[in-house]
CSV table of C-alpha atoms and ligand atoms in Angstrom, one decimal:
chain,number,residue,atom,x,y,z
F,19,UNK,CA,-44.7,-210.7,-114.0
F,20,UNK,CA,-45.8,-213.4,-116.6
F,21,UNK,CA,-45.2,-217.0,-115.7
F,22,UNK,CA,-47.0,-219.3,-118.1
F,23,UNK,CA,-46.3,-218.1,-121.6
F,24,UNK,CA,-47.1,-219.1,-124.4
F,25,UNK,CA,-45.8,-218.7,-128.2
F,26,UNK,CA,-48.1,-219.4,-131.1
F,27,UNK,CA,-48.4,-218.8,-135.1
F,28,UNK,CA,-48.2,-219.9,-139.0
F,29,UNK,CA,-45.4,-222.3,-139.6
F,30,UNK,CA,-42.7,-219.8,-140.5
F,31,UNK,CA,-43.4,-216.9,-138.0
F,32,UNK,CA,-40.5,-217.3,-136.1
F,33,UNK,CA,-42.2,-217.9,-132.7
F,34,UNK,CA,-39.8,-220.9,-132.4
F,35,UNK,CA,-36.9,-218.6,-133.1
F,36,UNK,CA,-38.2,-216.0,-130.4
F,37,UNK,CA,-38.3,-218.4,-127.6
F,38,UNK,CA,-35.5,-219.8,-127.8
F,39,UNK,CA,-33.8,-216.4,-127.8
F,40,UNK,CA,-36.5,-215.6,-124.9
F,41,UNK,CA,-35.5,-218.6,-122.9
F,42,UNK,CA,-31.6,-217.6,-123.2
F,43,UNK,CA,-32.1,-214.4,-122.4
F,44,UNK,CA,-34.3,-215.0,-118.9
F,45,UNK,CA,-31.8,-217.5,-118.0
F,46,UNK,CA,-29.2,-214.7,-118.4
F,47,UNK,CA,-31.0,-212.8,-116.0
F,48,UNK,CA,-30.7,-215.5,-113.3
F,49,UNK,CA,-34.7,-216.4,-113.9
F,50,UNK,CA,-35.6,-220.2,-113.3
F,51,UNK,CA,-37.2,-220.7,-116.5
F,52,UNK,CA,-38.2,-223.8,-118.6
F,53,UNK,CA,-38.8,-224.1,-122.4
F,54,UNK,CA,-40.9,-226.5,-123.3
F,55,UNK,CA,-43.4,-227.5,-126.7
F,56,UNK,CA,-45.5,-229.2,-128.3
F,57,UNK,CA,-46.0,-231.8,-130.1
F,58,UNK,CA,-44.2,-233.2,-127.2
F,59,UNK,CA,-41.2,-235.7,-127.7
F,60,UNK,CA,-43.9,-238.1,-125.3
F,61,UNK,CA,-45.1,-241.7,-126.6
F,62,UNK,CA,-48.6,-239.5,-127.4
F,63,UNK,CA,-46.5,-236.9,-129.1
F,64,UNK,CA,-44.5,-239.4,-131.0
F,65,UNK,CA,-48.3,-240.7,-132.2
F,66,UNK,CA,-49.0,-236.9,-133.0
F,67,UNK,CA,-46.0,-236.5,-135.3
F,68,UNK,CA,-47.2,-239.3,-137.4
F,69,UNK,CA,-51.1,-238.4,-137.9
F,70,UNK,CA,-48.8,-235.5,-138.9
F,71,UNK,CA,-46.9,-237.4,-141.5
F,72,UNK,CA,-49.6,-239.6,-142.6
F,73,UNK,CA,-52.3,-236.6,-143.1
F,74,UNK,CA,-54.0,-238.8,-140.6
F,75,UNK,CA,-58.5,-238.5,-139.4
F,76,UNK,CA,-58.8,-234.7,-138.7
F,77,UNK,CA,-60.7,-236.0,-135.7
F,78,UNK,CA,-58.0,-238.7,-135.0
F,79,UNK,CA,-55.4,-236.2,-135.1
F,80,UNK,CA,-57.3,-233.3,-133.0
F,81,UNK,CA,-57.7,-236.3,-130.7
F,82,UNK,CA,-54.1,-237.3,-130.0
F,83,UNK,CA,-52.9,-233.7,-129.7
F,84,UNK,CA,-55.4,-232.8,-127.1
F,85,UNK,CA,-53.8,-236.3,-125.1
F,86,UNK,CA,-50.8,-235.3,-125.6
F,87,UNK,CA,-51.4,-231.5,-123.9
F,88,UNK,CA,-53.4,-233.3,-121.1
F,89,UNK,CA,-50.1,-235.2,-120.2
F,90,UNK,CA,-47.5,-232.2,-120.9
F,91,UNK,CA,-50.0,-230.1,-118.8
F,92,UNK,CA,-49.5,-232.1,-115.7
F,93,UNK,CA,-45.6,-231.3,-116.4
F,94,UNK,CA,-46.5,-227.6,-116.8
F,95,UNK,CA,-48.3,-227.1,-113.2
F,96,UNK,CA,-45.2,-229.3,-111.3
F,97,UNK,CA,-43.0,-226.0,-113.1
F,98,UNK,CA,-45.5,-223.4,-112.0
F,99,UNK,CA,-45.8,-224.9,-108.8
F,100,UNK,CA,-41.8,-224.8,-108.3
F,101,UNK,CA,-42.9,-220.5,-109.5
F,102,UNK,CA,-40.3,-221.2,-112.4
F,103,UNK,CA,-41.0,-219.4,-115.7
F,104,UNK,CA,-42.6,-221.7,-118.0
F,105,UNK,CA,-41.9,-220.7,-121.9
F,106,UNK,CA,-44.4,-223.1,-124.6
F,107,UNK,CA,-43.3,-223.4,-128.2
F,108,UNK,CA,-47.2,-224.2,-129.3
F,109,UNK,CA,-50.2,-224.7,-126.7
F,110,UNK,CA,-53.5,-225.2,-126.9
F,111,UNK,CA,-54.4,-222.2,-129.6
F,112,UNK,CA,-52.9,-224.4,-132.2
F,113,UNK,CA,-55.0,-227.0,-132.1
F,114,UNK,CA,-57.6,-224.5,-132.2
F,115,UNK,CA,-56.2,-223.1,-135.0
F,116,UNK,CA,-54.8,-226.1,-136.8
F,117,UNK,CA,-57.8,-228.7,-136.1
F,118,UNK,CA,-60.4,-225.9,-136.6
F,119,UNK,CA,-59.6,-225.7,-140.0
F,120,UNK,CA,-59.9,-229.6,-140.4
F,121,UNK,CA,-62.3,-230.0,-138.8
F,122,UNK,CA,-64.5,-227.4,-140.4
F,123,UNK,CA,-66.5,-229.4,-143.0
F,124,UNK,CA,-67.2,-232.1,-140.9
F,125,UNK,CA,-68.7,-230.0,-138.2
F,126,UNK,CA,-70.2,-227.2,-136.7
F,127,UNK,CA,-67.8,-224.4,-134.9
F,128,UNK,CA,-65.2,-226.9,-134.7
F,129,UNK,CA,-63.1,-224.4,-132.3
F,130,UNK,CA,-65.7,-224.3,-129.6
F,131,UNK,CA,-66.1,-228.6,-129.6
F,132,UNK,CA,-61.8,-228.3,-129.2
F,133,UNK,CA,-62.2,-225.9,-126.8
F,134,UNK,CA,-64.8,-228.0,-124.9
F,135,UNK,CA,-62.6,-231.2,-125.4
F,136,UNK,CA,-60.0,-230.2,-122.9
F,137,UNK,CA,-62.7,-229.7,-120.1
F,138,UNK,CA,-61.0,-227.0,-118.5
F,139,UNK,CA,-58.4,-229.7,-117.8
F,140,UNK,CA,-54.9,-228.0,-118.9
F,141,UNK,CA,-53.8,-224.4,-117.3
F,142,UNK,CA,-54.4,-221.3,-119.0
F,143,UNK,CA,-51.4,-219.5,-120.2
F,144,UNK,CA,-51.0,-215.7,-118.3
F,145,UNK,CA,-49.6,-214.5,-121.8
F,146,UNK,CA,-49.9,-216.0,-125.6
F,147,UNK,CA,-48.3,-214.6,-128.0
F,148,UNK,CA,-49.3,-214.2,-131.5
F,149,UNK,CA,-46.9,-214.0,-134.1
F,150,UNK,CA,-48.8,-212.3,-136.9
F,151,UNK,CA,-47.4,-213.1,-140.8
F,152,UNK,CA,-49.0,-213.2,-144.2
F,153,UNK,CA,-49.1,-217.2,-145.1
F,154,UNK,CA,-47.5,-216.1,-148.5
F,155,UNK,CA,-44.2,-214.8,-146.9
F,156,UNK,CA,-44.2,-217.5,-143.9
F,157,UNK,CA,-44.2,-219.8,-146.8
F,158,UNK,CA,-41.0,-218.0,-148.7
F,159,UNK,CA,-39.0,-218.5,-144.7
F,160,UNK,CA,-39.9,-221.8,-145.0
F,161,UNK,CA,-39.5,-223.4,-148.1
F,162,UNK,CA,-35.7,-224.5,-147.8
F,163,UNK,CA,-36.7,-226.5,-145.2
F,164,UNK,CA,-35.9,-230.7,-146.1
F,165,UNK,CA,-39.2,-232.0,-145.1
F,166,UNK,CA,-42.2,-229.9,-145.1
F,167,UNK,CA,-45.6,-231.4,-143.5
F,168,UNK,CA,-48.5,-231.1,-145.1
F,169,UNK,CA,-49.7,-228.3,-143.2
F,170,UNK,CA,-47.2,-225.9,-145.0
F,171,UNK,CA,-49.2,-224.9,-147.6
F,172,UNK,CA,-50.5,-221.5,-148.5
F,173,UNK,CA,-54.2,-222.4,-148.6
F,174,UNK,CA,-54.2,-223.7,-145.4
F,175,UNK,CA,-52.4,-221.8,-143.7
F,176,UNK,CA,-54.2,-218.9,-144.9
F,177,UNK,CA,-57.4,-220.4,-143.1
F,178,UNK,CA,-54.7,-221.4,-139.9
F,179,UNK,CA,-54.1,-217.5,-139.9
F,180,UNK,CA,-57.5,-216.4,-140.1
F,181,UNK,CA,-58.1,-218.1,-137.3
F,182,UNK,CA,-55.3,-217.0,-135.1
F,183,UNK,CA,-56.6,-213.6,-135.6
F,184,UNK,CA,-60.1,-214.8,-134.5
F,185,UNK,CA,-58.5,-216.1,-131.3
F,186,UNK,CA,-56.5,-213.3,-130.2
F,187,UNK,CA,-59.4,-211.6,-128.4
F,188,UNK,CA,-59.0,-210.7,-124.7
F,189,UNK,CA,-56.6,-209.9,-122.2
F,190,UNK,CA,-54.2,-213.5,-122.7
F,191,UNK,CA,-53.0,-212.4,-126.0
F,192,UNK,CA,-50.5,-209.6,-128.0
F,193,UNK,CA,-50.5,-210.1,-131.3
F,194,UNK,CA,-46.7,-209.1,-132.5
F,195,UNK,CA,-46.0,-208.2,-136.2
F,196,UNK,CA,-43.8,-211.1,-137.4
F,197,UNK,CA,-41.6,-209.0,-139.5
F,198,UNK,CA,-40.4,-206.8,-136.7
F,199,UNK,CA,-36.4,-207.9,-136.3
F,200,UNK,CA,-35.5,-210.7,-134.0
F,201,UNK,CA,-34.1,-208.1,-130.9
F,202,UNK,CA,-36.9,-205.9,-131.6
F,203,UNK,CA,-39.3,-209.3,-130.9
F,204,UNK,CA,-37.3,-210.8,-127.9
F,205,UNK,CA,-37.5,-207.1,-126.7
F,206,UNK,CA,-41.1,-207.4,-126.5
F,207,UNK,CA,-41.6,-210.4,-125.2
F,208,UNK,CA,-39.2,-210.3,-122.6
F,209,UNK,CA,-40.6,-206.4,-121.5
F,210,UNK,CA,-44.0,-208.1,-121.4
F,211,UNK,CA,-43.1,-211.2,-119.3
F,212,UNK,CA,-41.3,-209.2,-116.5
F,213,UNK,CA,-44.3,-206.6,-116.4
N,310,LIG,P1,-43.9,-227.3,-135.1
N,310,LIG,O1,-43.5,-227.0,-136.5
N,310,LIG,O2,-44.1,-226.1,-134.3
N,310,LIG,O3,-43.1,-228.4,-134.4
N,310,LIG,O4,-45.4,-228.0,-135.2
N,310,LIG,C1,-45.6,-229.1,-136.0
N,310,LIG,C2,-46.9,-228.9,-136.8
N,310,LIG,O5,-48.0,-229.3,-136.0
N,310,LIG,C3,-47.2,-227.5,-137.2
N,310,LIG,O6,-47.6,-227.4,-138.6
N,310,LIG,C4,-48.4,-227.1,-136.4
N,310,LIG,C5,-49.1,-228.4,-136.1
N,310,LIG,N1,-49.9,-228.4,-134.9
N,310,LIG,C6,-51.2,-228.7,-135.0
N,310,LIG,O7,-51.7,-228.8,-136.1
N,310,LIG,N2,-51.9,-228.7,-133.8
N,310,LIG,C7,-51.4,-228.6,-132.6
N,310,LIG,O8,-52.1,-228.6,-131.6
N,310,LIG,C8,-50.0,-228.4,-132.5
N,310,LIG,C9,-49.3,-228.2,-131.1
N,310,LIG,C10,-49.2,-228.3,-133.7
């Protein structure tokens, strides 16, 4: 049994989607279970959204979403400490992913300085997901969307994928092909959480 998981992937791969349906579908089963995500709606994460917005210092904004974690991971151990299920729309393999590819012409291996940053400081999940999608097609989910960020492009989230795939070494993660159907993807997860 799985109790800190967490969902990660390319704008567009549906990881929001799945835990949602994840969440409803625990609670069905009479788990105690929390969803939770970041950005967070916290003063810090209100500060993330805008280095969002504004396409703000790569180091600025690798900054404030590392804060922001810090502060929802204090919220995160109070839930595993209660031994409720704990479901994360985003954790800390985004910023690896997302600020990594910032980040990498203004330093060396950007992902191992993020890495360092949180000083072993927030928990590690027991499971993360990987939602694994060609950029080109997360794009075509997403384009209706009113206000895309300027993350959602192809060429960077081709890079954002690339390293996702680099991540998902070792015994925390499952990569899961995006384009399986949504029961076929809840069905995973959920197997793999009460395993
Ligand atoms: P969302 O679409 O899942 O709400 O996330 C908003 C954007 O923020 C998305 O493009 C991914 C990005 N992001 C990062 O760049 N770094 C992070 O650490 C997190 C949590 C999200």
């Amino acid at each position: 049994m799985k109790h800190f998981v967490t969902f990660e992937g390319i704008d567009g791969s549906g990881k929001s989607t799945i835990s949602k349906h994840v969440y409803e579908k625990l609670k069905k089963k009479g788990y105690e279970v929390i969803l939770t995500y970041e950005p967070t709606d916290s003063w810090i994460g209100k500060q993330v959204q805008k280095c969002i917005e504004t396409g703000a210092d790569p180091f600025i904004t690798a900054l404030t979403f590392t804060i922001d974690r810090f502060e929802h991971a204090k919220n995160i151990q109070n839930w595993l400490n209660e031994k409720k299920i704990v479901l994360c729309d985003r954790y800390a393999e985004s910023t690896y992913a997302y600020q990594g590819v910032q980040l990498d012409s203004q330093i060396k291996d950007p992902i191992k300085w993020l890495k360092e940053l949180t000083c072993n400081r927030i928990p590690i999940p027991d499971r993360t997901y990987i939602f694994v999608i060609e950029p080109k097609l997360s794009i075509i989910r997403i384009q209706n969307r009113k206000n895309l960020i300027p993350f959602e492009r192809t060429s960077f989230l081709e890079k954002v994928h690339e390293n996702y795939l680099k991540l998902a070494k070792g015994k925390q993660f499952l990569k899961i092909d995006a384009t399986k159907t949504i029961e076929e993807l809840v069905d995973i997860c959920i197997k793999d959480i009460l395993s």
